XYZ file of N, CA and C in Angstrom:
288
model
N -28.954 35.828 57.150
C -27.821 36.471 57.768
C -28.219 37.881 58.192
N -27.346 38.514 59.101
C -27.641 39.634 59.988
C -27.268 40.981 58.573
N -27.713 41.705 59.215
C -27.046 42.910 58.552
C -25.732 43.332 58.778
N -24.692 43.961 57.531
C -23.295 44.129 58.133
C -23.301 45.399 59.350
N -22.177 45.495 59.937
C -22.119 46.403 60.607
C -20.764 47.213 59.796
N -20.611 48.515 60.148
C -19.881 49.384 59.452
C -18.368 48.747 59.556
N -17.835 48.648 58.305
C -16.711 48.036 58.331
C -16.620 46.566 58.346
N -17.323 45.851 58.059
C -17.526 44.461 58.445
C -17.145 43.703 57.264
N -17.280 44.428 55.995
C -16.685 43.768 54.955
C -15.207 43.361 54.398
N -14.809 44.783 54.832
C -13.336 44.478 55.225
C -12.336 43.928 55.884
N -13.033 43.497 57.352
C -13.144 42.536 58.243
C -13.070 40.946 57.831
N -14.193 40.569 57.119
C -14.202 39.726 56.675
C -13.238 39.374 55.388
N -13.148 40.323 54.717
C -12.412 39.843 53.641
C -10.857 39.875 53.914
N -10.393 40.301 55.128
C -9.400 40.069 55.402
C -8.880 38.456 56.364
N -10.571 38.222 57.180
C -10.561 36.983 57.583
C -9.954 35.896 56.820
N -10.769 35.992 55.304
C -10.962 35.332 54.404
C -9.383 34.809 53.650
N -8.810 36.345 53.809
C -7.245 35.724 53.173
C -7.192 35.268 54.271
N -6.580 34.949 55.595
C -6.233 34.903 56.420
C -6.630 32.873 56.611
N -8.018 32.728 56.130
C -8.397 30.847 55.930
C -7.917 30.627 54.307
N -7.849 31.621 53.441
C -6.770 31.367 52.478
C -5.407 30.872 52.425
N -4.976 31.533 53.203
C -3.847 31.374 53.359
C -3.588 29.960 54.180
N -4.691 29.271 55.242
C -4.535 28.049 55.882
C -4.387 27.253 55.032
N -5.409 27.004 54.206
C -5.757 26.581 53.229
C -4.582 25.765 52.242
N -3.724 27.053 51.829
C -2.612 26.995 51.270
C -1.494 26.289 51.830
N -1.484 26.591 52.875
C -0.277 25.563 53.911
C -0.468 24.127 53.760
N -2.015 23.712 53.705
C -1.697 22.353 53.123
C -1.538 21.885 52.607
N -1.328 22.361 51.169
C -1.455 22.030 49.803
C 0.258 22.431 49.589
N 1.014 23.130 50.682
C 2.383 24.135 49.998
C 2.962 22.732 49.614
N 3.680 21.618 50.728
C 4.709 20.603 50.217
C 4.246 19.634 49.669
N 3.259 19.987 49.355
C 2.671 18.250 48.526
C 3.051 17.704 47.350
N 2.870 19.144 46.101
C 3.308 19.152 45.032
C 2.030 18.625 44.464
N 1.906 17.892 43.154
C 0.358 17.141 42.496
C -0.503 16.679 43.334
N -1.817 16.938 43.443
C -2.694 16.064 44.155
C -3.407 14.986 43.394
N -3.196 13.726 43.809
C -4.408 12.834 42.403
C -5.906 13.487 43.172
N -6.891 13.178 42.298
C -8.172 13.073 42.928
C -8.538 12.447 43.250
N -9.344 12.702 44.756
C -10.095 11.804 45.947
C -8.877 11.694 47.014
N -7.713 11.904 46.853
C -6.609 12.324 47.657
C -6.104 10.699 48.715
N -5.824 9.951 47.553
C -5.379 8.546 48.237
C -4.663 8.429 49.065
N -3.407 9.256 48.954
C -2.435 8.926 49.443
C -2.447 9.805 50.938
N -3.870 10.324 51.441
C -3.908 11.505 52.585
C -4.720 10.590 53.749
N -3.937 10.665 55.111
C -4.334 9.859 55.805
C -6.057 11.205 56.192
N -6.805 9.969 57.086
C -8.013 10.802 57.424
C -7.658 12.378 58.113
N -7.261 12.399 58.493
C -7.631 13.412 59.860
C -6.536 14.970 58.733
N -6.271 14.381 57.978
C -5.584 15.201 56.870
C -6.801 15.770 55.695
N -7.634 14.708 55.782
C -8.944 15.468 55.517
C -9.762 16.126 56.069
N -9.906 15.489 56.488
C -10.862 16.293 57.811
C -10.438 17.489 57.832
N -9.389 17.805 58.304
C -9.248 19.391 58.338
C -8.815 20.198 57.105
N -8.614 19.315 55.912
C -8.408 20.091 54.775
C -10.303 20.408 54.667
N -11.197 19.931 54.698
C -12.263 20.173 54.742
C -12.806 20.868 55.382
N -11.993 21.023 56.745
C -12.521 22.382 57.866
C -12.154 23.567 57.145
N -10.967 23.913 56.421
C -10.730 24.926 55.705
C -10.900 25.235 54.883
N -11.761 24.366 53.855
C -12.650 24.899 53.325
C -14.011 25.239 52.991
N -14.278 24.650 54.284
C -15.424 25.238 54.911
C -15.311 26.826 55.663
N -14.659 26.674 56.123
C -14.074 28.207 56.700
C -14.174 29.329 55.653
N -13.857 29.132 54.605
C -13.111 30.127 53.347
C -14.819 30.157 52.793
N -15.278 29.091 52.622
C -16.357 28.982 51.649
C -18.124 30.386 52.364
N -17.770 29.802 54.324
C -18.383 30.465 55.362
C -18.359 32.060 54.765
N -16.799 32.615 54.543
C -16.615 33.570 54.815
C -17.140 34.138 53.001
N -16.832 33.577 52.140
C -17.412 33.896 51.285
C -19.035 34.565 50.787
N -19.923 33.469 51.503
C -21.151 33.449 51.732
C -21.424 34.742 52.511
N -20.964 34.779 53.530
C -21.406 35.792 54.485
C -20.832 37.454 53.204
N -19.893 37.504 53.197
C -18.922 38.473 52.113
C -20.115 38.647 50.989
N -20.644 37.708 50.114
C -21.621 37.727 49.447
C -22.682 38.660 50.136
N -23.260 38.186 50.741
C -24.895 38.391 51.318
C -24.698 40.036 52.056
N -23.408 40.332 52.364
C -23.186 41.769 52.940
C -23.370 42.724 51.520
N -22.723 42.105 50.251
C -22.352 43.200 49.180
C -23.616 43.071 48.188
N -24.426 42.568 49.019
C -25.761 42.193 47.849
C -25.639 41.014 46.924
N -24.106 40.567 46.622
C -24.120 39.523 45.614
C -25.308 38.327 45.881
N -25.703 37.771 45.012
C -26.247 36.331 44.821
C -24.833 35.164 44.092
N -24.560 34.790 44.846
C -23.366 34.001 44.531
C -23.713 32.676 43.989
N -24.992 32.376 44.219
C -25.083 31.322 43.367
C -25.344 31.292 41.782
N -25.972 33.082 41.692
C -26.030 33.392 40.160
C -24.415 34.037 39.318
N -24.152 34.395 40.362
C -22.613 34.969 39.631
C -21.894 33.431 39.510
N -21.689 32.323 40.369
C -20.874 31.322 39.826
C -21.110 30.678 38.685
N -22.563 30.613 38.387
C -23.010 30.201 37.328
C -23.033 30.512 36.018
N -22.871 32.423 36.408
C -22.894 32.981 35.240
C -20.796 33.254 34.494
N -20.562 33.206 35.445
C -18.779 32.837 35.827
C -18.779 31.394 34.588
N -19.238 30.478 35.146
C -18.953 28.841 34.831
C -19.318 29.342 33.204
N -20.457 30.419 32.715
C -20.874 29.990 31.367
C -20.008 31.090 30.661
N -19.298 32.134 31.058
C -18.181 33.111 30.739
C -16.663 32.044 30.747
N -16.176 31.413 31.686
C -15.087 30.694 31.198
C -15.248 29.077 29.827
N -16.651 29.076 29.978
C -16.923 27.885 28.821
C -16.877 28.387 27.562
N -16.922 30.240 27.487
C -16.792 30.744 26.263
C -15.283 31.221 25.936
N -14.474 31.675 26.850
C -13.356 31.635 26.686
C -12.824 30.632 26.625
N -12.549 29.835 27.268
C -11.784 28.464 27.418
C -12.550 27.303 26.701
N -12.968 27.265 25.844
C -13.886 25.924 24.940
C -13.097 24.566 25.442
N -13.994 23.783 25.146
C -13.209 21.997 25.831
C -12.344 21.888 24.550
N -12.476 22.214 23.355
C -11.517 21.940 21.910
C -10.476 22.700 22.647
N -9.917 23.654 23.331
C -8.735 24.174 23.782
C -8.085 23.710 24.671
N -8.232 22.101 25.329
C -7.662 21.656 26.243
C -6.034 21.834 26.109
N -5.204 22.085 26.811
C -3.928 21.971 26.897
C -3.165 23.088 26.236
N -4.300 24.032 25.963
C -3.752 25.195 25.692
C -3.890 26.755 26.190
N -2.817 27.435 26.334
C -3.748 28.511 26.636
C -3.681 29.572 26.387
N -4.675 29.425 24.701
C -4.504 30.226 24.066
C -6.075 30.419 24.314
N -6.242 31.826 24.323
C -8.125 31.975 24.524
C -8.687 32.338 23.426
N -9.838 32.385 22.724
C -10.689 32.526 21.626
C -11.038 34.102 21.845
C-alpha cells in the first residue's frame, strides 16, 4: 500500500463508519441470524459479502497507514479475550 497522505486517516476512518453503518442496515430487521444464513436468498449474500469486504478493505488500509500489523494485534486480541472470557464462562458475563 501507498503512503498516507495528510489527513487520510481520518478520511478513512470515517469511510469506514460510513460501510459500517451499510453493513448494519442489513442485519437491522432480521432479528437472529442461524449460521450459514438459510433462510437468505443469494444476491442477499452477495452483497452482505460486498460489505464486508468494504469494511474489512478499509480496515487493512487504516492498519497499514497507523503502522498496525493487524494480523498480530487480532491474534494477540483472540488470546486477551480467551483470558477474560474462559469457555467454563459460557452464558455468563461475569469476567475473571
Amino acid at each position: 500500500m501507498t503512503k498516507a497522505t495528510e489527513g487520510e486517516s481520518v478520511t478513512l476512518d470515517l469511510l469506514k463508519v460510513g460501510e459500517v453503518g451499510e453493513l448494519s442496515e442489513i442485519f437491522q430487521w432480521r432479528g437472529e441470524v442461524p449460521k450459514g444464513l438459510p433462510d437468505w436468498k443469494e444476491e442477499d449474500k452477495v452483497h452482505l459479502g460486498e460489505e464486508l469486504s468494504d469494511v474489512l478493505l478499509y480496515l487493512v488500509r487504516l492498519s497499514d497507514i497507523c503502522g498496525v500489523d493487524l494480523g498480530k494485534a487480532a491474534l494477540r486480541k483472540v488470546g486477551l479475550n480467551a483470558i477474560k472470557y474462559p469457555v467454563g464462562s459460557k452464558g455468563s458475563s461475569k469476567e475473571t
